[in-house]
Structures are given as C-alpha cells and as structure tokens.
PDB file of C-alpha atoms and ligand atoms in Angstrom:
ATOM      1  CA  MET A   5     101.527  81.529  70.948  1.00 55.00           C
ATOM      2  CA  PRO A   6     102.969  78.902  73.337  1.00 62.00           C
ATOM      3  CA  PHE A   7     100.472  76.929  75.400  1.00 66.00           C
ATOM      4  CA  THR A   8     101.741  78.137  78.775  1.00 71.00           C
ATOM      5  CA  ALA A   9      99.799  79.228  81.834  1.00 64.00           C
ATOM      6  CA  GLU A  10     101.117  82.750  81.298  1.00 62.00           C
ATOM      7  CA  ALA A  11      99.929  82.814  77.681  1.00 62.00           C
ATOM      8  CA  ILE A  12      96.474  81.600  78.716  1.00 60.00           C
ATOM      9  CA  MET A  13      96.249  84.146  81.535  1.00 58.00           C
ATOM     10  CA  LYS A  14      97.105  86.920  79.081  1.00 62.00           C
ATOM     11  CA  GLN A  15      94.154  85.964  76.913  1.00 68.00           C
ATOM     12  CA  VAL A  16      91.690  86.088  79.807  1.00 83.00           C
ATOM     13  CA  LYS A  17      90.693  89.700  80.100  1.00 91.00           C
ATOM     14  CA  GLN A  18      90.536  91.071  83.626  1.00 96.00           C
ATOM     15  CA  ARG A  19      87.304  92.573  84.880  1.00 98.00           C
ATOM     16  CA  VAL A  20      87.903  96.137  86.052  1.00 98.00           C
ATOM     17  CA  ALA A  21      85.589  98.169  88.294  1.00 98.00           C
ATOM     18  CA  ILE A  22      85.774 101.957  88.553  1.00 98.00           C
ATOM     19  CA  LEU A  23      84.714 103.674  91.758  1.00 98.00           C
ATOM     20  CA  VAL A  24      83.673 107.294  91.221  1.00 97.00           C
ATOM     21  CA  GLY A  25      83.147 110.105  93.701  1.00 92.00           C
ATOM     22  CA  ASN A  26      79.751 111.389  94.663  1.00 88.00           C
ATOM     23  CA  ARG A  27      80.394 114.810  93.129  1.00 85.00           C
ATOM     24  CA  GLY A  28      82.829 113.644  90.446  1.00 84.00           C
ATOM     25  CA  ARG A  29      82.479 114.537  86.780  1.00 93.00           C
ATOM     26  CA  GLY A  30      83.664 111.084  85.770  1.00 97.00           C
ATOM     27  CA  SER A  31      86.168 112.280  83.179  1.00 98.00           C
ATOM     28  CA  ASN A  32      88.860 109.819  84.309  1.00 98.00           C
ATOM     29  CA  MET A  33      86.265 107.040  84.445  1.00 98.00           C
ATOM     30  CA  GLU A  34      85.389 107.909  80.856  1.00 98.00           C
ATOM     31  CA  ALA A  35      89.043 107.877  79.746  1.00 98.00           C
ATOM     32  CA  LEU A  36      89.521 104.433  81.304  1.00 98.00           C
ATOM     33  CA  VAL A  37      86.315 103.013  79.830  1.00 98.00           C
ATOM     34  CA  LEU A  38      87.074 104.347  76.338  1.00 98.00           C
ATOM     35  CA  ALA A  39      90.579 102.865  76.487  1.00 98.00           C
ATOM     36  CA  MET A  40      89.137  99.459  77.386  1.00 98.00           C
ATOM     37  CA  GLN A  41      86.259  99.632  74.901  1.00 98.00           C
ATOM     38  CA  SER A  42      88.652 100.547  72.073  1.00 98.00           C
ATOM     39  CA  GLY A  43      90.913  97.599  72.898  1.00 96.00           C
ATOM     40  CA  ARG A  44      93.889  99.826  73.731  1.00 96.00           C
ATOM     41  CA  VAL A  45      93.701  98.478  77.263  1.00 97.00           C
ATOM     42  CA  PRO A  46      92.826  94.775  77.121  1.00 95.00           C
ATOM     43  CA  ALA A  47      90.403  94.579  80.032  1.00 97.00           C
ATOM     44  CA  ILE A  48      86.661  94.640  80.566  1.00 98.00           C
ATOM     45  CA  PRO A  49      85.035  97.756  82.072  1.00 98.00           C
ATOM     46  CA  ALA A  50      82.744  95.570  84.146  1.00 98.00           C
ATOM     47  CA  VAL A  51      81.028  98.120  86.386  1.00 98.00           C
ATOM     48  CA  VAL A  52      81.062 101.728  87.563  1.00 98.00           C
ATOM     49  CA  LEU A  53      80.376 102.012  91.292  1.00 98.00           C
ATOM     50  CA  ALA A  54      79.116 104.952  93.341  1.00 97.00           C
ATOM     51  CA  SER A  55      77.563 105.312  96.767  1.00 95.00           C
ATOM     52  CA  ASP A  56      75.302 108.158  95.600  1.00 95.00           C
ATOM     53  CA  PRO A  57      72.797 107.571  92.797  1.00 95.00           C
ATOM     54  CA  ASP A  58      73.016 111.292  91.941  1.00 94.00           C
ATOM     55  CA  SER A  59      76.757 111.224  91.199  1.00 94.00           C
ATOM     56  CA  PRO A  60      77.178 113.131  87.898  1.00 95.00           C
ATOM     57  CA  ALA A  61      79.676 110.507  86.746  1.00 96.00           C
ATOM     58  CA  LEU A  62      76.919 107.896  86.544  1.00 97.00           C
ATOM     59  CA  ALA A  63      75.148 109.623  83.639  1.00 96.00           C
ATOM     60  CA  ARG A  64      78.425 109.462  81.757  1.00 96.00           C
ATOM     61  CA  ALA A  65      78.832 105.764  82.578  1.00 97.00           C
ATOM     62  CA  ARG A  66      75.294 105.053  81.352  1.00 97.00           C
ATOM     63  CA  ALA A  67      75.996 106.880  78.099  1.00 97.00           C
ATOM     64  CA  LEU A  68      79.077 104.688  77.629  1.00 98.00           C
ATOM     65  CA  GLY A  69      76.971 101.573  78.115  1.00 98.00           C
ATOM     66  CA  VAL A  70      78.808 100.422  81.232  1.00 98.00           C
ATOM     67  CA  PRO A  71      76.783  98.736  84.012  1.00 98.00           C
ATOM     68  CA  ILE A  72      76.466 100.875  87.097  1.00 97.00           C
ATOM     69  CA  GLN A  73      75.967  99.788  90.682  1.00 98.00           C
ATOM     70  CA  ILE A  74      75.088 101.837  93.737  1.00 97.00           C
ATOM     71  CA  PHE A  75      76.474 100.337  96.927  1.00 97.00           C
ATOM     72  CA  GLY A  76      76.100 100.767 100.665  1.00 94.00           C
ATOM     73  CA  ARG A  77      72.482 102.033 100.692  1.00 94.00           C
ATOM     74  CA  GLU A  78      69.247 100.393 101.659  1.00 94.00           C
ATOM     75  CA  GLY A  79      68.420  97.783  99.058  1.00 95.00           C
ATOM     76  CA  CYS A  80      71.916  97.970  97.542  1.00 96.00           C
ATOM     77  CA  PRO A  81      74.827  95.576  97.996  1.00 97.00           C
ATOM     78  CA  SER A  82      77.825  96.413 100.158  1.00 97.00           C
ATOM     79  CA  LEU A  83      80.952  97.579  98.331  1.00 98.00           C
ATOM     80  CA  GLY A  84      82.495  94.140  98.943  1.00 98.00           C
ATOM     81  CA  ALA A  85      79.506  92.364  97.395  1.00 98.00           C
ATOM     82  CA  ALA A  86      79.487  94.773  94.434  1.00 98.00           C
ATOM     83  CA  LEU A  87      83.123  93.860  93.779  1.00 98.00           C
ATOM     84  CA  GLU A  88      82.521  90.093  93.498  1.00 97.00           C
ATOM     85  CA  GLY A  89      84.189  88.804  90.316  1.00 97.00           C
ATOM     86  CA  ILE A  90      86.308  91.953  89.903  1.00 98.00           C
ATOM     87  CA  GLN A  91      90.091  91.597  89.595  1.00 97.00           C
ATOM     88  CA  LEU A  92      91.144  95.251  89.631  1.00 98.00           C
ATOM     89  CA  LEU A  93      89.587  98.438  90.992  1.00 98.00           C
ATOM     90  CA  CYS A  94      90.361 101.956  89.765  1.00 98.00           C
ATOM     91  CA  LEU A  95      89.429 104.870  92.000  1.00 98.00           C
ATOM     92  CA  ALA A  96      88.455 107.914  89.960  1.00 97.00           C
ATOM     93  CA  GLY A  97      87.486 110.879  92.080  1.00 95.00           C
ATOM     94  CA  TYR A  98      86.701 108.772  95.175  1.00 95.00           C
ATOM     95  CA  ILE A  99      88.173 110.707  98.091  1.00 91.00           C
ATOM     96  CA  LYS A 100      87.488 108.451 101.103  1.00 93.00           C
ATOM     97  CA  LEU A 101      89.835 105.786 102.437  1.00 94.00           C
ATOM     98  CA  LEU A 102      88.869 102.301 101.303  1.00 96.00           C
ATOM     99  CA  PRO A 103      88.265  99.770 104.075  1.00 96.00           C
ATOM    100  CA  PRO A 104      91.393  97.555 104.379  1.00 96.00           C
ATOM    101  CA  GLU A 105      89.310  94.416 103.759  1.00 97.00           C
ATOM    102  CA  ILE A 106      88.356  95.735 100.317  1.00 97.00           C
ATOM    103  CA  ILE A 107      92.008  96.206  99.360  1.00 98.00           C
ATOM    104  CA  GLN A 108      92.718  92.740 100.747  1.00 97.00           C
ATOM    105  CA  MET A 109      89.882  91.034  98.833  1.00 97.00           C
ATOM    106  CA  LEU A 110      91.334  92.498  95.621  1.00 98.00           C
ATOM    107  CA  ASN A 111      94.850  91.314  96.539  1.00 97.00           C
ATOM    108  CA  GLY A 112      95.996  94.938  96.549  1.00 97.00           C
ATOM    109  CA  GLN A 113      94.935  95.452  92.932  1.00 98.00           C
ATOM    110  CA  VAL A 114      93.572  98.963  93.512  1.00 98.00           C
ATOM    111  CA  LEU A 115      94.754 102.033  91.605  1.00 98.00           C
ATOM    112  CA  ASN A 116      94.153 105.742  92.126  1.00 98.00           C
ATOM    113  CA  ILE A 117      95.026 108.904  90.243  1.00 98.00           C
ATOM    114  CA  HIS A 118      96.109 111.995  92.150  1.00 98.00           C
ATOM    115  CA  PRO A 119      96.368 115.480  90.590  1.00 98.00           C
ATOM    116  CA  ALA A 120      99.892 116.288  91.827  1.00 98.00           C
ATOM    117  CA  LEU A 121     103.399 114.891  91.776  1.00 98.00           C
ATOM    118  CA  LEU A 122     103.332 112.576  94.793  1.00 98.00           C
ATOM    119  CA  PRO A 123     104.749 112.397  97.402  1.00 97.00           C
ATOM    120  CA  LYS A 124     104.155 116.167  97.296  1.00 97.00           C
ATOM    121  CA  TYR A 125     100.639 117.439  97.973  1.00 98.00           C
ATOM    122  CA  GLY A 126      99.108 114.124  99.053  1.00 97.00           C
ATOM    123  CA  GLY A 127      97.330 113.069 102.223  1.00 94.00           C
ATOM    124  CA  LYS A 128      94.029 113.722 103.952  1.00 93.00           C
ATOM    125  CA  GLY A 129      92.255 116.819 102.660  1.00 93.00           C
ATOM    126  CA  MET A 130      94.490 117.035  99.604  1.00 95.00           C
ATOM    127  CA  TYR A 131      91.985 116.725  96.803  1.00 94.00           C
ATOM    128  CA  GLY A 132      90.504 118.927  94.100  1.00 93.00           C
ATOM    129  CA  ARG A 133      91.177 122.655  94.340  1.00 96.00           C
ATOM    130  CA  ASN A 134      93.130 122.277  97.609  1.00 97.00           C
ATOM    131  CA  VAL A 135      95.907 120.443  95.773  1.00 98.00           C
ATOM    132  CA  HIS A 136      96.345 123.018  93.028  1.00 98.00           C
ATOM    133  CA  LYS A 137      96.131 125.930  95.465  1.00 98.00           C
ATOM    134  CA  ALA A 138      98.891 124.343  97.562  1.00 98.00           C
ATOM    135  CA  VAL A 139     101.097 123.964  94.479  1.00 98.00           C
ATOM    136  CA  LEU A 140     100.571 127.640  93.580  1.00 98.00           C
ATOM    137  CA  ASP A 141     101.082 128.822  97.181  1.00 98.00           C
ATOM    138  CA  ALA A 142     104.391 126.935  97.293  1.00 98.00           C
ATOM    139  CA  GLY A 143     105.560 128.633  94.094  1.00 98.00           C
ATOM    140  CA  ASP A 144     106.392 125.355  92.342  1.00 98.00           C
ATOM    141  CA  SER A 145     107.363 125.636  88.693  1.00 98.00           C
ATOM    142  CA  GLU A 146     105.830 122.309  87.712  1.00 98.00           C
ATOM    143  CA  SER A 147     102.972 120.044  88.669  1.00 98.00           C
ATOM    144  CA  GLY A 148     101.361 116.978  87.177  1.00 98.00           C
ATOM    145  CA  CYS A 149      99.583 113.782  88.123  1.00 98.00           C
ATOM    146  CA  SER A 150     100.483 110.448  89.680  1.00 98.00           C
ATOM    147  CA  VAL A 151      98.898 107.032  89.253  1.00 98.00           C
ATOM    148  CA  HIS A 152      99.633 104.936  92.324  1.00 98.00           C
ATOM    149  CA  TRP A 153      98.682 101.777  94.166  1.00 98.00           C
ATOM    150  CA  VAL A 154      96.143 102.281  96.944  1.00 98.00           C
ATOM    151  CA  THR A 155      97.019 101.370 100.522  1.00 97.00           C
ATOM    152  CA  ASN A 156      95.390 101.964 103.886  1.00 94.00           C
ATOM    153  CA  ASN A 157      96.801 105.505 104.001  1.00 94.00           C
ATOM    154  CA  TYR A 158      95.934 108.457 101.771  1.00 94.00           C
ATOM    155  CA  ASP A 159      98.131 108.731  98.647  1.00 94.00           C
ATOM    156  CA  GLU A 160     100.989 106.686 100.105  1.00 95.00           C
ATOM    157  CA  GLY A 161     101.130 103.637  97.824  1.00 96.00           C
ATOM    158  CA  ALA A 162     103.901 103.140  95.268  1.00 98.00           C
ATOM    159  CA  VAL A 163     103.728 105.437  92.261  1.00 98.00           C
ATOM    160  CA  ILE A 164     103.265 103.629  88.927  1.00 98.00           C
ATOM    161  CA  LEU A 165     103.722 106.590  86.633  1.00 98.00           C
ATOM    162  CA  GLN A 166     103.656 110.370  86.613  1.00 98.00           C
ATOM    163  CA  ARG A 167     103.076 113.039  83.971  1.00 98.00           C
ATOM    164  CA  ARG A 168     104.391 116.595  84.346  1.00 98.00           C
ATOM    165  CA  CYS A 169     103.370 120.036  83.143  1.00 98.00           C
ATOM    166  CA  PRO A 170     104.576 123.586  83.827  1.00 98.00           C
ATOM    167  CA  VAL A 171     102.931 125.905  86.321  1.00 98.00           C
ATOM    168  CA  LEU A 172     102.425 129.216  84.510  1.00 98.00           C
ATOM    169  CA  PRO A 173     102.877 132.631  86.151  1.00 96.00           C
ATOM    170  CA  ASP A 174      99.210 133.615  85.804  1.00 97.00           C
ATOM    171  CA  ASP A 175      97.783 130.227  86.810  1.00 98.00           C
ATOM    172  CA  THR A 176      94.775 129.958  89.086  1.00 98.00           C
ATOM    173  CA  PRO A 177      93.898 126.686  90.837  1.00 98.00           C
ATOM    174  CA  GLU A 178      91.287 126.207  88.112  1.00 98.00           C
ATOM    175  CA  SER A 179      93.616 126.757  85.141  1.00 98.00           C
ATOM    176  CA  LEU A 180      96.248 124.481  86.680  1.00 98.00           C
ATOM    177  CA  ALA A 181      93.608 121.829  87.427  1.00 98.00           C
ATOM    178  CA  ALA A 182      92.481 121.900  83.791  1.00 98.00           C
ATOM    179  CA  ARG A 183      96.068 121.430  82.526  1.00 98.00           C
ATOM    180  CA  VAL A 184      96.684 118.561  84.938  1.00 98.00           C
ATOM    181  CA  LEU A 185      93.351 116.928  84.049  1.00 98.00           C
ATOM    182  CA  GLN A 186      94.434 116.667  80.402  1.00 98.00           C
ATOM    183  CA  LEU A 187      97.492 114.736  81.577  1.00 98.00           C
ATOM    184  CA  GLU A 188      95.351 112.497  83.765  1.00 98.00           C
ATOM    185  CA  HIS A 189      93.279 111.291  80.829  1.00 98.00           C
ATOM    186  CA  GLU A 190      96.392 109.916  79.136  1.00 98.00           C
ATOM    187  CA  ALA A 191      98.193 108.801  82.288  1.00 98.00           C
ATOM    188  CA  TYR A 192      95.473 106.640  83.841  1.00 98.00           C
ATOM    189  CA  PRO A 193      94.804 104.344  80.839  1.00 98.00           C
ATOM    190  CA  THR A 194      98.557 104.088  80.224  1.00 98.00           C
ATOM    191  CA  ALA A 195      99.163 103.039  83.826  1.00 98.00           C
ATOM    192  CA  LEU A 196      96.309 100.534  83.666  1.00 98.00           C
ATOM    193  CA  ALA A 197      97.798  98.984  80.514  1.00 97.00           C
ATOM    194  CA  GLN A 198     101.156  98.879  82.276  1.00 97.00           C
ATOM    195  CA  VAL A 199      99.892  97.012  85.332  1.00 97.00           C
ATOM    196  CA  LEU A 200      98.048  94.587  83.063  1.00 95.00           C
ATOM    197  CA  GLY A 201     101.401  93.890  81.414  1.00 91.00           C
ATOM    198  CA  GLU A 202     100.524  95.341  78.034  1.00 65.00           C
ATOM    199  CA  ASP A 203     102.707  98.446  77.882  1.00 57.00           C
TER     200      ASP A 203
HETATM  201  C1  LIG B 309      90.790 114.062  89.320  1.00 59.70           C
HETATM  202  O1  LIG B 309      91.431 115.291  89.377  1.00 59.70           O
HETATM  203  C2  LIG B 309      91.619 113.013  90.003  1.00 59.70           C
HETATM  204  O2  LIG B 309      92.978 113.262  89.962  1.00 59.70           O
HETATM  205  C3  LIG B 309      91.132 113.055  91.418  1.00 59.70           C
HETATM  206  O3  LIG B 309      89.766 113.379  91.344  1.00 59.70           O
HETATM  207  C4  LIG B 309      89.501 114.068  90.129  1.00 59.70           C
HETATM  208  C5  LIG B 309      88.407 113.324  89.454  1.00 59.70           C
HETATM  209  O4  LIG B 309      87.971 113.980  88.293  1.00 59.70           O
HETATM  210  N1  LIG B 309      91.403 111.818  92.099  1.00 59.70           N
HETATM  211  P1  LIG B 309      86.959 113.263  87.329  1.00 59.70           P
HETATM  212  O5  LIG B 309      85.701 112.974  88.104  1.00 59.70           O
HETATM  213  O6  LIG B 309      87.616 112.023  86.849  1.00 59.70           O
HETATM  214  O7  LIG B 309      86.702 114.223  86.201  1.00 59.70           O
END
C-alpha cells in the first residue's frame, strides 16, 4: 500500500456512536454493531447512547459488549460530552431533532435510517406506525427504507441509499413495518460502509 495520507487515514478506524430511542428495540443498532464487529464495516462501535437508562435497546447493546452511556441526566454527561472522540454518529430509533451544535461538532457526519422512501412520508410526527399507516392510506404499491444524512430539519438530508419492497394487498401497518425492518438491517450497515469509503 502506498505511504500516502489517504492510505494512512484508511487504516485508522473511525469511532462510531449509535444513538438509540428511549422506547427502541435496538434492532438497527444491533445490525450496525454486528457489521462492525465482524469486520464487514471497518469501524469501531465505540458507544451506544441513550437518554433513558430503561431503553430496551441498551440491554441488547450490553449483550453485544458495546459500552453504553446515558446522557443528559443528573450525574451523566451532556450529549456533546458523550460524543467526545467520536467521528460519526448513527441515529437508530431516535426521533427528536438533534441540536445543531451536535451536528456541527461532528462535521455533519450524522446518519439516520427512516422506514419509508424519502422524501415521501418524512417530517415531524412521521415515525413508527404512523409512517406505515400513511403509506397504506395512500394506496402506494411499494415502500422501503432510506438512509440519509441528518440536518437541522426532520428527514430532509441527502439520501445515501434506499431499499424497496412491495406493499401487499392485505398489509397492516405492522406487517409492512416488519417487511421494511428486514430491509433496514441490510441497508444501514451497507450505507455506513459506503460513507466510510469501503463499498
Ligand atoms: C426503525 O424502523 C427505523 O427506521 C426508525 O426507528 C426504528 C427503530 O427500530 N428510525 P429499532 O429500534 O432499530 O429496532
């Protein structure tokens, strides 16, 4: 390998944090961590962050052996402090807007996964069951997921990649959500590898 700055940078693995939701299952977090732990995605799953110590995703993170950090509570660091030394942040089930200074401190290196084909069915309030119900109410014949950059507005950053699936005639929001979730578990690690320049 040539001794260039680019070659050296490629060998230094980036430290990735994953921010989970307070009620999230953590299945996307798990898919990302497993992809990094297996070496498929050459990055370090440095920490899983949550603002609620009872988030179900945290038990999953513990089982995977990833450090966890609660932020923004008495005796806990702020989100900014918890992200010291992190190069890239993946949101996984976190439904609030991130403070602009957090996106800035990470030089915009913040990803999210959304369970629909953006720009359709994005924006405030469009999360979980609401998204899939809206797709069914509109009579769309396909849905899917989108991995995108995070900005100061809900679901508006550039899309990195999407995966598609059919909407079936007898779908409920739950059955559609389950089909889309399967796509998410492949899409998110693939997008992460892509932004790290490995795919
Ligand atoms: C996923 O559907 C994702 O698209 C959305 O939140 C959900 C999180 O699910 N952003 P999980 O906690 O990763 O299982």
